[in-house]
mmCIF file of C-alpha atoms in Angstrom:
data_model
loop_
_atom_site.group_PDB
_atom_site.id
_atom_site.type_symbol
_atom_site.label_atom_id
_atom_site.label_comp_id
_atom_site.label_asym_id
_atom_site.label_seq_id
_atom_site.Cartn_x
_atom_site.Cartn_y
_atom_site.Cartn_z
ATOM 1 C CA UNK A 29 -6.581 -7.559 -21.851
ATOM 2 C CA UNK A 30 -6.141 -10.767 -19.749
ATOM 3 C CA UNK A 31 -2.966 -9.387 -18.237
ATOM 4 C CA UNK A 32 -4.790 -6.584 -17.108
ATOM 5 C CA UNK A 33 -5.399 -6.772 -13.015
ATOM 6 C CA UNK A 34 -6.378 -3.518 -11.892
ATOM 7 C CA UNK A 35 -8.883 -1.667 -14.656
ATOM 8 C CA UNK A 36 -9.508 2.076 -13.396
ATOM 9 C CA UNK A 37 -12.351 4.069 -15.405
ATOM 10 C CA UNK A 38 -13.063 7.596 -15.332
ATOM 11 C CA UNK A 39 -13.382 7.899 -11.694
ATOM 12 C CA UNK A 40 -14.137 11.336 -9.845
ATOM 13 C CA UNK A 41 -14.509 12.263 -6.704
ATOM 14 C CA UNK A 42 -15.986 16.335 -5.552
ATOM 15 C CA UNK A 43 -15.865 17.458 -2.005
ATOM 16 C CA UNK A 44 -18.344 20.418 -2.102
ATOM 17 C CA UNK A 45 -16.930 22.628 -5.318
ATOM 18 C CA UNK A 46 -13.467 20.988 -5.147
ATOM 19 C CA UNK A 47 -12.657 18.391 -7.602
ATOM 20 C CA UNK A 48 -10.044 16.346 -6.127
ATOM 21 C CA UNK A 49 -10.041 13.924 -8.786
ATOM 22 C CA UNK A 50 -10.965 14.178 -12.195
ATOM 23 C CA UNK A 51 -11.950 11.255 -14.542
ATOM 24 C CA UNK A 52 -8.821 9.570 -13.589
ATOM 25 C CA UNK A 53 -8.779 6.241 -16.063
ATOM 26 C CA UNK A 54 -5.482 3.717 -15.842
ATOM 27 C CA UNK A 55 -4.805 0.014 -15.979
ATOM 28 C CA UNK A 56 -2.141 -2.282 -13.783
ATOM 29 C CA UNK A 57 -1.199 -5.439 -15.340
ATOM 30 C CA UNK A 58 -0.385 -8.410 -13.655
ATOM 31 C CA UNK A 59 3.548 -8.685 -12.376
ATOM 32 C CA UNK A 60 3.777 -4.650 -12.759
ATOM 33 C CA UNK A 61 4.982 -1.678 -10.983
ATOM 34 C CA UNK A 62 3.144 1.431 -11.389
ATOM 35 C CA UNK A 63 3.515 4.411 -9.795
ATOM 36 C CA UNK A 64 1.356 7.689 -9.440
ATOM 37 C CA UNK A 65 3.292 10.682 -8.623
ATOM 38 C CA UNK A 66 2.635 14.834 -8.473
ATOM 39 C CA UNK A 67 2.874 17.844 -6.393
ATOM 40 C CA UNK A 68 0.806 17.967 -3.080
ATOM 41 C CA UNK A 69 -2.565 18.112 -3.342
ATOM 42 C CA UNK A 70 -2.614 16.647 -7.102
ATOM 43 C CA UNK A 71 -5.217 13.572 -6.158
ATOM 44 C CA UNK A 72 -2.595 10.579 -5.493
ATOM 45 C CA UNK A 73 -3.849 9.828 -2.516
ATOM 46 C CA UNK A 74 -7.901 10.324 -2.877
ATOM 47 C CA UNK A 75 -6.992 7.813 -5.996
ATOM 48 C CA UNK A 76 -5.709 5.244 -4.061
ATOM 49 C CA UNK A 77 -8.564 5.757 -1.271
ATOM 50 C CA UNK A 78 -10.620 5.450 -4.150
ATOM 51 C CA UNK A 79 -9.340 2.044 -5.254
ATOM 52 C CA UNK A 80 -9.192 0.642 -1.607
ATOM 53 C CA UNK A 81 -12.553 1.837 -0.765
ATOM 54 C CA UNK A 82 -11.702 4.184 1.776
ATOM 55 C CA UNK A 83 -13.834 6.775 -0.660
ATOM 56 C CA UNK A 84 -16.775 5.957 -2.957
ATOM 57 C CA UNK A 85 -15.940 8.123 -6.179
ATOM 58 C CA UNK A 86 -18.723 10.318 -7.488
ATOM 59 C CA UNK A 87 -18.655 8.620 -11.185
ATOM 60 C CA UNK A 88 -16.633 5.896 -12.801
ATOM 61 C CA UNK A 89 -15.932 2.576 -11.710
ATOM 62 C CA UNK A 90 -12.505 0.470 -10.130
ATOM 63 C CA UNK A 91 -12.392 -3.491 -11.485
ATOM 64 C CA UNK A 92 -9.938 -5.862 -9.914
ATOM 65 C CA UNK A 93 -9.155 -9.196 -12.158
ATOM 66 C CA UNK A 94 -12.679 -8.130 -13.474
ATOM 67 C CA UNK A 95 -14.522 -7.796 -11.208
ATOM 68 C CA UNK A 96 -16.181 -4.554 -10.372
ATOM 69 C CA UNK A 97 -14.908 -3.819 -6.380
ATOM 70 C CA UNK A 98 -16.395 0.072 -6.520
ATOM 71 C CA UNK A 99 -18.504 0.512 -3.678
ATOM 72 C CA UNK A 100 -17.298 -2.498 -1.736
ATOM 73 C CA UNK A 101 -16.186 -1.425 1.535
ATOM 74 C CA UNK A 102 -12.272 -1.951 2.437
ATOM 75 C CA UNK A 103 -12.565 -4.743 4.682
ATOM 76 C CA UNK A 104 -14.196 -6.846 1.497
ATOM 77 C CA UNK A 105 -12.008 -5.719 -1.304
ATOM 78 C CA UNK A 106 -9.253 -6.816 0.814
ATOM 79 C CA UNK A 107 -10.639 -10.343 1.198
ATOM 80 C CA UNK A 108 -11.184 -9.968 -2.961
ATOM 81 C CA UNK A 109 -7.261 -9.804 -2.888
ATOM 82 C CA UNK A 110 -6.187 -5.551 -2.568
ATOM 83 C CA UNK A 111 -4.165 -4.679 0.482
ATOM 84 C CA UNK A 112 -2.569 -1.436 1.476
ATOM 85 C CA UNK A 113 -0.695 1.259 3.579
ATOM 86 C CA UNK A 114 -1.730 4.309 4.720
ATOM 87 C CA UNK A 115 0.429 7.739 3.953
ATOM 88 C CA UNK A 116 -0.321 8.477 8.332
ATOM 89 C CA UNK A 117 0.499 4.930 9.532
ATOM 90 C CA UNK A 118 -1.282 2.733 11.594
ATOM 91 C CA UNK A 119 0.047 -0.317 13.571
ATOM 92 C CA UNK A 120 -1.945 -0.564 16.249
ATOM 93 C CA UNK A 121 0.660 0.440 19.396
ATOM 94 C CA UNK A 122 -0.242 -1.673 22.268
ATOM 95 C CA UNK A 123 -0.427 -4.892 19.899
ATOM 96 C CA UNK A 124 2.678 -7.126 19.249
ATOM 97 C CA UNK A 125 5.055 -7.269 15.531
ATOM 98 C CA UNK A 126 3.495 -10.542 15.528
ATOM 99 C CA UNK A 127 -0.377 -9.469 16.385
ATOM 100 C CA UNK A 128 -0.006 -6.344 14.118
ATOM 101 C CA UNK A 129 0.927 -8.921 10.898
ATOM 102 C CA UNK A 130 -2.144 -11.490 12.550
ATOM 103 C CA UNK A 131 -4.425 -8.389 11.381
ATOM 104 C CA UNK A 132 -3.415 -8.885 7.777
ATOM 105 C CA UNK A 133 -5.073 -12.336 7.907
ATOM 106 C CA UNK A 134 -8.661 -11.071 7.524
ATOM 107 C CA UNK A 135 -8.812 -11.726 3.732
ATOM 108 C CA UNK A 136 -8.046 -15.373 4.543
ATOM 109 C CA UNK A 137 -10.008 -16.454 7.098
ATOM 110 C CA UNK A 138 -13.486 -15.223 9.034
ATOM 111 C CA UNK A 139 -12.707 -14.702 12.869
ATOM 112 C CA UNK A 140 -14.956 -13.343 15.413
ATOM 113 C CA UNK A 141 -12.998 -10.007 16.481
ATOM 114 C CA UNK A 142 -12.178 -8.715 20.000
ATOM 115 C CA UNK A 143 -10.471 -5.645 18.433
ATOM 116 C CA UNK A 144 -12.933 -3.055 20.615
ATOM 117 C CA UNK A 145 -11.671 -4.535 23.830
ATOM 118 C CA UNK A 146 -8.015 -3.306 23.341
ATOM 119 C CA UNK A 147 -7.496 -0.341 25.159
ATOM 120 C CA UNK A 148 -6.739 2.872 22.680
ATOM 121 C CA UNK A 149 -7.532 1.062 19.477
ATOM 122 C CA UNK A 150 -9.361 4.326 18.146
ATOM 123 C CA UNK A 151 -9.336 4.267 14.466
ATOM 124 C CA UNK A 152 -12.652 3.455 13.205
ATOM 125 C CA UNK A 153 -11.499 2.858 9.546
ATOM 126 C CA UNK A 154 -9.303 0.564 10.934
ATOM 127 C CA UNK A 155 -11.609 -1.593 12.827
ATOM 128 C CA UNK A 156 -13.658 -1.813 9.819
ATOM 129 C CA UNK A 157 -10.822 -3.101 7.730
ATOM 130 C CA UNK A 158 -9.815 -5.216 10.093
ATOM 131 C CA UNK A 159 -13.337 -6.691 12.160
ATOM 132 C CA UNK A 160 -12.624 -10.691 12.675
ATOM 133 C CA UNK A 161 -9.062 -10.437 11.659
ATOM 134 C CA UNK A 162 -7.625 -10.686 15.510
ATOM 135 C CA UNK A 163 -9.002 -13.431 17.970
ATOM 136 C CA UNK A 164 -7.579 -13.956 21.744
ATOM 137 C CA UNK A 165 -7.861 -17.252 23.328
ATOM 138 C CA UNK A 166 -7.772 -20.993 22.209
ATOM 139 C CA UNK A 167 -7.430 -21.571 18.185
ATOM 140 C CA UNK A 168 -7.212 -24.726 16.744
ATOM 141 C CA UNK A 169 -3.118 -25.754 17.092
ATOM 142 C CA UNK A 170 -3.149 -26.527 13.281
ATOM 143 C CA UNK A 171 -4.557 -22.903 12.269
ATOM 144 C CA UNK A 172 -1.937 -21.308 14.826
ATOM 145 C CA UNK A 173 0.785 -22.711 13.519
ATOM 146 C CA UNK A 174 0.052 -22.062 9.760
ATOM 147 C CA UNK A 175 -0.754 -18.082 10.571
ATOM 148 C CA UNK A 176 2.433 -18.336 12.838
ATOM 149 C CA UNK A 177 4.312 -19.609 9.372
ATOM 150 C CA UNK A 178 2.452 -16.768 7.839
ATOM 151 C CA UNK A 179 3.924 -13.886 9.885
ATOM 152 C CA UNK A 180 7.546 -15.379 9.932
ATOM 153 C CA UNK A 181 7.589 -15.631 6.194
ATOM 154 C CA UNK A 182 6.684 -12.004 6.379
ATOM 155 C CA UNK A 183 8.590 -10.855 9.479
ATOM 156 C CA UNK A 184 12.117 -12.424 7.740
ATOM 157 C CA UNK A 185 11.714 -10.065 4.474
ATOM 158 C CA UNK A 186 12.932 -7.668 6.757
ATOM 159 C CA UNK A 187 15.511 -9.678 8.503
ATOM 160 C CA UNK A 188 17.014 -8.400 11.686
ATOM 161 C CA UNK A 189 14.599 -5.226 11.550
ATOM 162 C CA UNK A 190 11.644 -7.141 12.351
ATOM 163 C CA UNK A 191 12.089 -10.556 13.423
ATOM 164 C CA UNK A 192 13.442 -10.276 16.387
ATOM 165 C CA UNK A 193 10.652 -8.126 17.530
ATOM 166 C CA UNK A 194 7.965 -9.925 17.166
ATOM 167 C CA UNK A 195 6.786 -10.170 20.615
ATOM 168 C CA UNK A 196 7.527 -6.640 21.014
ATOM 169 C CA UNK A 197 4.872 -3.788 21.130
ATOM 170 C CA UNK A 198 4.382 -1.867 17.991
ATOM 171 C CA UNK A 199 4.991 1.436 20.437
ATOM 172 C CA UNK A 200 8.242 0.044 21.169
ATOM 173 C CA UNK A 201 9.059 0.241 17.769
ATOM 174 C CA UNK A 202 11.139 3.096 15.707
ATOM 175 C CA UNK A 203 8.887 5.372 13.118
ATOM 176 C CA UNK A 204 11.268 3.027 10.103
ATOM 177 C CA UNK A 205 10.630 -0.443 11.665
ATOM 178 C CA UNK A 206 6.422 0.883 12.301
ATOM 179 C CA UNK A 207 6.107 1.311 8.543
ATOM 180 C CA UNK A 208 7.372 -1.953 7.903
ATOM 181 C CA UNK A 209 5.199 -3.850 10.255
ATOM 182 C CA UNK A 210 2.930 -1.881 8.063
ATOM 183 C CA UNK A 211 4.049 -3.594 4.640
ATOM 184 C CA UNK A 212 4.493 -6.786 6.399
ATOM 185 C CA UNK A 213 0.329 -6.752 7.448
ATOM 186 C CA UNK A 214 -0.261 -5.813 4.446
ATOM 187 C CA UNK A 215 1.631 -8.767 2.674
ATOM 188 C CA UNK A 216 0.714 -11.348 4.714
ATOM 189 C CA UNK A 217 -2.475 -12.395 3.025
ATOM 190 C CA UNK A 218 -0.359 -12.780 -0.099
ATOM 191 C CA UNK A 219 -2.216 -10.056 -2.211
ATOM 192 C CA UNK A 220 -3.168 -9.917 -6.132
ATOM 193 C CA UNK A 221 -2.221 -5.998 -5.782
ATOM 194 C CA UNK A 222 0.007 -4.280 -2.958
ATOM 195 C CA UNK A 223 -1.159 -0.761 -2.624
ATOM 196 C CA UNK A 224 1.529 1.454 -0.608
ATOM 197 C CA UNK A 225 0.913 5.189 0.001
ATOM 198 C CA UNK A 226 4.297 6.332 0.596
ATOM 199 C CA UNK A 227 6.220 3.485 2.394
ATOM 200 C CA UNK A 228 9.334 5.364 3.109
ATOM 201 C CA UNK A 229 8.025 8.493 4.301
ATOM 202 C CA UNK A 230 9.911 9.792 7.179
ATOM 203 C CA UNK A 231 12.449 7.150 6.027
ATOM 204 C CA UNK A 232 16.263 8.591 5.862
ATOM 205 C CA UNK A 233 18.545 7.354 2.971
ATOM 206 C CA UNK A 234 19.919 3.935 4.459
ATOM 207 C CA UNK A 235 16.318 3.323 5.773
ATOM 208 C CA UNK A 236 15.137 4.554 2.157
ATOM 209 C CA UNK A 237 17.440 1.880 0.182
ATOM 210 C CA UNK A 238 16.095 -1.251 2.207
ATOM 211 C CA UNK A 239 12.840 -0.771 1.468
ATOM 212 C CA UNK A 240 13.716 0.343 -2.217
ATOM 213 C CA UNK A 241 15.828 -3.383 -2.097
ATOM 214 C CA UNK A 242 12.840 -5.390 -0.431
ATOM 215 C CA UNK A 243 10.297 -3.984 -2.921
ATOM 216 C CA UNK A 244 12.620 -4.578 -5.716
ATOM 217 C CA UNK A 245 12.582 -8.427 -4.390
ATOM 218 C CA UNK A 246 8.747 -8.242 -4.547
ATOM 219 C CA UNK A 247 8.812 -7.000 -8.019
ATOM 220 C CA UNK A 248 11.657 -10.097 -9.158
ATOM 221 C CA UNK A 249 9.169 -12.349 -7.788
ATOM 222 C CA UNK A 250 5.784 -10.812 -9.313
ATOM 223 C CA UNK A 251 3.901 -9.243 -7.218
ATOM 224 C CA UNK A 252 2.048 -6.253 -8.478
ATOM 225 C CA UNK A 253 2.259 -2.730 -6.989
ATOM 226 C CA UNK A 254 0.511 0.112 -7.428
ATOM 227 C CA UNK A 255 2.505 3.115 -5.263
ATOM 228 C CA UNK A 256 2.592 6.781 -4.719
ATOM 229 C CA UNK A 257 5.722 7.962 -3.695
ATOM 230 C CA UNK A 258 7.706 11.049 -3.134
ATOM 231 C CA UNK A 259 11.296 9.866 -3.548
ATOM 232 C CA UNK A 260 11.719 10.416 -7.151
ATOM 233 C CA UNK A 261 14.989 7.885 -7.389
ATOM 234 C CA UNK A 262 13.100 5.436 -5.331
ATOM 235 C CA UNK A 263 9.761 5.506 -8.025
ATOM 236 C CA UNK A 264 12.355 5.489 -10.912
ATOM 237 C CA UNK A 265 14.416 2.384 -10.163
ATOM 238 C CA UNK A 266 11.252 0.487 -9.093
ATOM 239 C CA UNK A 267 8.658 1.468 -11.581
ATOM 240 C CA UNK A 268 7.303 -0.302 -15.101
ATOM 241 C CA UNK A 269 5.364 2.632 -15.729
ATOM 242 C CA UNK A 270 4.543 6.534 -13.665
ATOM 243 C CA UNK A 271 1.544 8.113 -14.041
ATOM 244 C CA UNK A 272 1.666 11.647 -12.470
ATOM 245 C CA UNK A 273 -1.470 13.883 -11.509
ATOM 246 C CA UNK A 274 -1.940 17.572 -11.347
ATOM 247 C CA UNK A 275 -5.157 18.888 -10.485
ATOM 248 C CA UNK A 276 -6.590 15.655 -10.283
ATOM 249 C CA UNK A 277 -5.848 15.011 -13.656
ATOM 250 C CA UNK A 278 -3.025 12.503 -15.430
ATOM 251 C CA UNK A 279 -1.013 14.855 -17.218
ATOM 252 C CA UNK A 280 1.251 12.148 -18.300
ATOM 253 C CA UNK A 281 1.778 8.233 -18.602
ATOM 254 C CA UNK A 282 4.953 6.339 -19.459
ATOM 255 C CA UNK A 283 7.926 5.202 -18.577
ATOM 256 C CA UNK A 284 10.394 6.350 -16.346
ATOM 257 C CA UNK A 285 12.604 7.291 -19.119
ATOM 258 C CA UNK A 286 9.436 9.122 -20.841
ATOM 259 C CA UNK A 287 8.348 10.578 -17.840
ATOM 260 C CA UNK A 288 11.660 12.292 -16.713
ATOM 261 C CA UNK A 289 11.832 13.888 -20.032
ATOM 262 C CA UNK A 290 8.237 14.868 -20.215
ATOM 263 C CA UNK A 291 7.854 19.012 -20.744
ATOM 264 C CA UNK A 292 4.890 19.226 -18.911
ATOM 265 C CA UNK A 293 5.696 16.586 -15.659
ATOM 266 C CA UNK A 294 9.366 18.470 -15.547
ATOM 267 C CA UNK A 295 7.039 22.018 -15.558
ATOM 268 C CA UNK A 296 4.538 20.474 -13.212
ATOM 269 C CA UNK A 297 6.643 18.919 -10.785
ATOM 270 C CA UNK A 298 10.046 17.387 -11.165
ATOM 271 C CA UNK A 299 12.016 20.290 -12.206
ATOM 272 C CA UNK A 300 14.883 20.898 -14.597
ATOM 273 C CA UNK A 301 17.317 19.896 -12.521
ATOM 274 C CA UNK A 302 15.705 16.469 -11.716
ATOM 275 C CA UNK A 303 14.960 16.496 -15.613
ATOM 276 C CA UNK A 304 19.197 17.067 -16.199
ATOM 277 C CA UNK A 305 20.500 15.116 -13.633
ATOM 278 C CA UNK A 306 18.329 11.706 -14.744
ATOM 279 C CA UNK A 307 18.854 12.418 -18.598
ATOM 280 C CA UNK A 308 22.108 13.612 -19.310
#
């Protein structure tokens, strides 16, 4: 059990008479990729906001390296060492590459936040996540130029995509190179678990295989993921083990080579021709 980072247990969570998730239970071990997939509407999502904090489940509890985080609000389970996406995106437009990444910091160091100045920063769950991560104005020069080393480290995972944008406006930016300033913030605190609600969403193929390529370099160097994912080739090259949900329920846990021949996942969601073209 020592291996064991993430510890999920029975968690639920009702909105009025609809169960969106259902005693969901599931363990991530240290170094491991796991992935949560199902149709639309099966509870990936609400899971992961459950984890994160973003929702407080009705029943159960979420441990991270053993220590109960349930009920913690983002902002502190981030500092505790869990960072994330978001399925809908959210740089923050009239920041910089470089001042989107910054934001990340917050789980390293307390700063006193100036966040509610910016014009058009609107997202309230994003303020909370991020309050004191973002300061304007005189730092110490030895603290600017380690967070400086910080968001370069981060910035040259994606190479020419990001790095020579830095001091360019996340507006600026194409949907692709938005969702991975997105990775990058969430990376740069160097995280115990990386939690990505579909990174490559809106992603075409060529856009698709990079980011399949730079997670697969985060895997070879062992950081753990927990992801939910559309892109059925994209989960099965990447992933240790898939969970997938219907109903808010895990109908099935395995490997990818268990999964893709699973009667009731190939019923429930991938299909038979999926199911032929990845077993034959």
């Amino acid at each position: 059990m020592s291996d064991i980072l993430l510890q999920v247990s029975g968690i639920t969570k009702r909105f009025g008479g609809l169960t969106v998730v259902d005693g969901v239970s599931f363990d991530v071990r240290s170094g491991e990729v796991v992935s949560i997939i199902g149709p639309n509407g099966s509870g990936k999502t609400s899971t992961l906001n459950i984890v994160s904090g973003v929702l407080s489940a009705d029943s159960g509890e979420v441990r991270l390296a053993g220590e109960r985080i349930s009920g913690r609000k983002p902002h502190q389970i981030a500092r505790h060492g869990l960072t994330r996406t978001f399925q809908n995106g959210r740089v923050i437009g009239n920041l910089t590459v470089r001042e989107n990444v910054l934001v990340g910091l917050d789980g390293l160091r307390k700063r006193e936040s100036r966040l509610r100045e910016i014009p058009g920063v609107r997202w309230a769950s994003l303020l909370a996540e991020t309050a004191g991560a973002l300061v304007e104005g005189p730092k110490r020069g030895k603290e600017a130029a380690e967070d400086d080393a910080l968001v370069t480290r981060q910035l040259e995972r994606f190479g020419e995509r990001l790095l020579p944008r830095r001091d360019q406006y996340a507006y600026t930016l194409s949907y692709a190179n938005r969702r991975r300033t997105e990775i990058a913030r969430a990376l740069v605190a160097d995280p115990q678990l990386l939690v990505l609600d579909e990174p490559t969403a809106g992603m075409n193929q060529t856009e698709t295989t990079e980011v399949l390529d730079q997670l697969l370099a985060l895997k070879e160097r062992g950081q753990t993921i927990l992801l939910v994912e559309h892109k059925l080739d994209l989960v099965m090259k990447l992933s240790d083990r898939i969970i997938v949900l219907d109903d808010g329920k895990i109908i099935a846990e395995g490997r990818p080579e268990e999964i893709s021949r699973d009667p009731k996942v190939i019923e429930a969601y991938l299909g038979t021709s999926f199911a032929k073209e990845h077993n034959a």
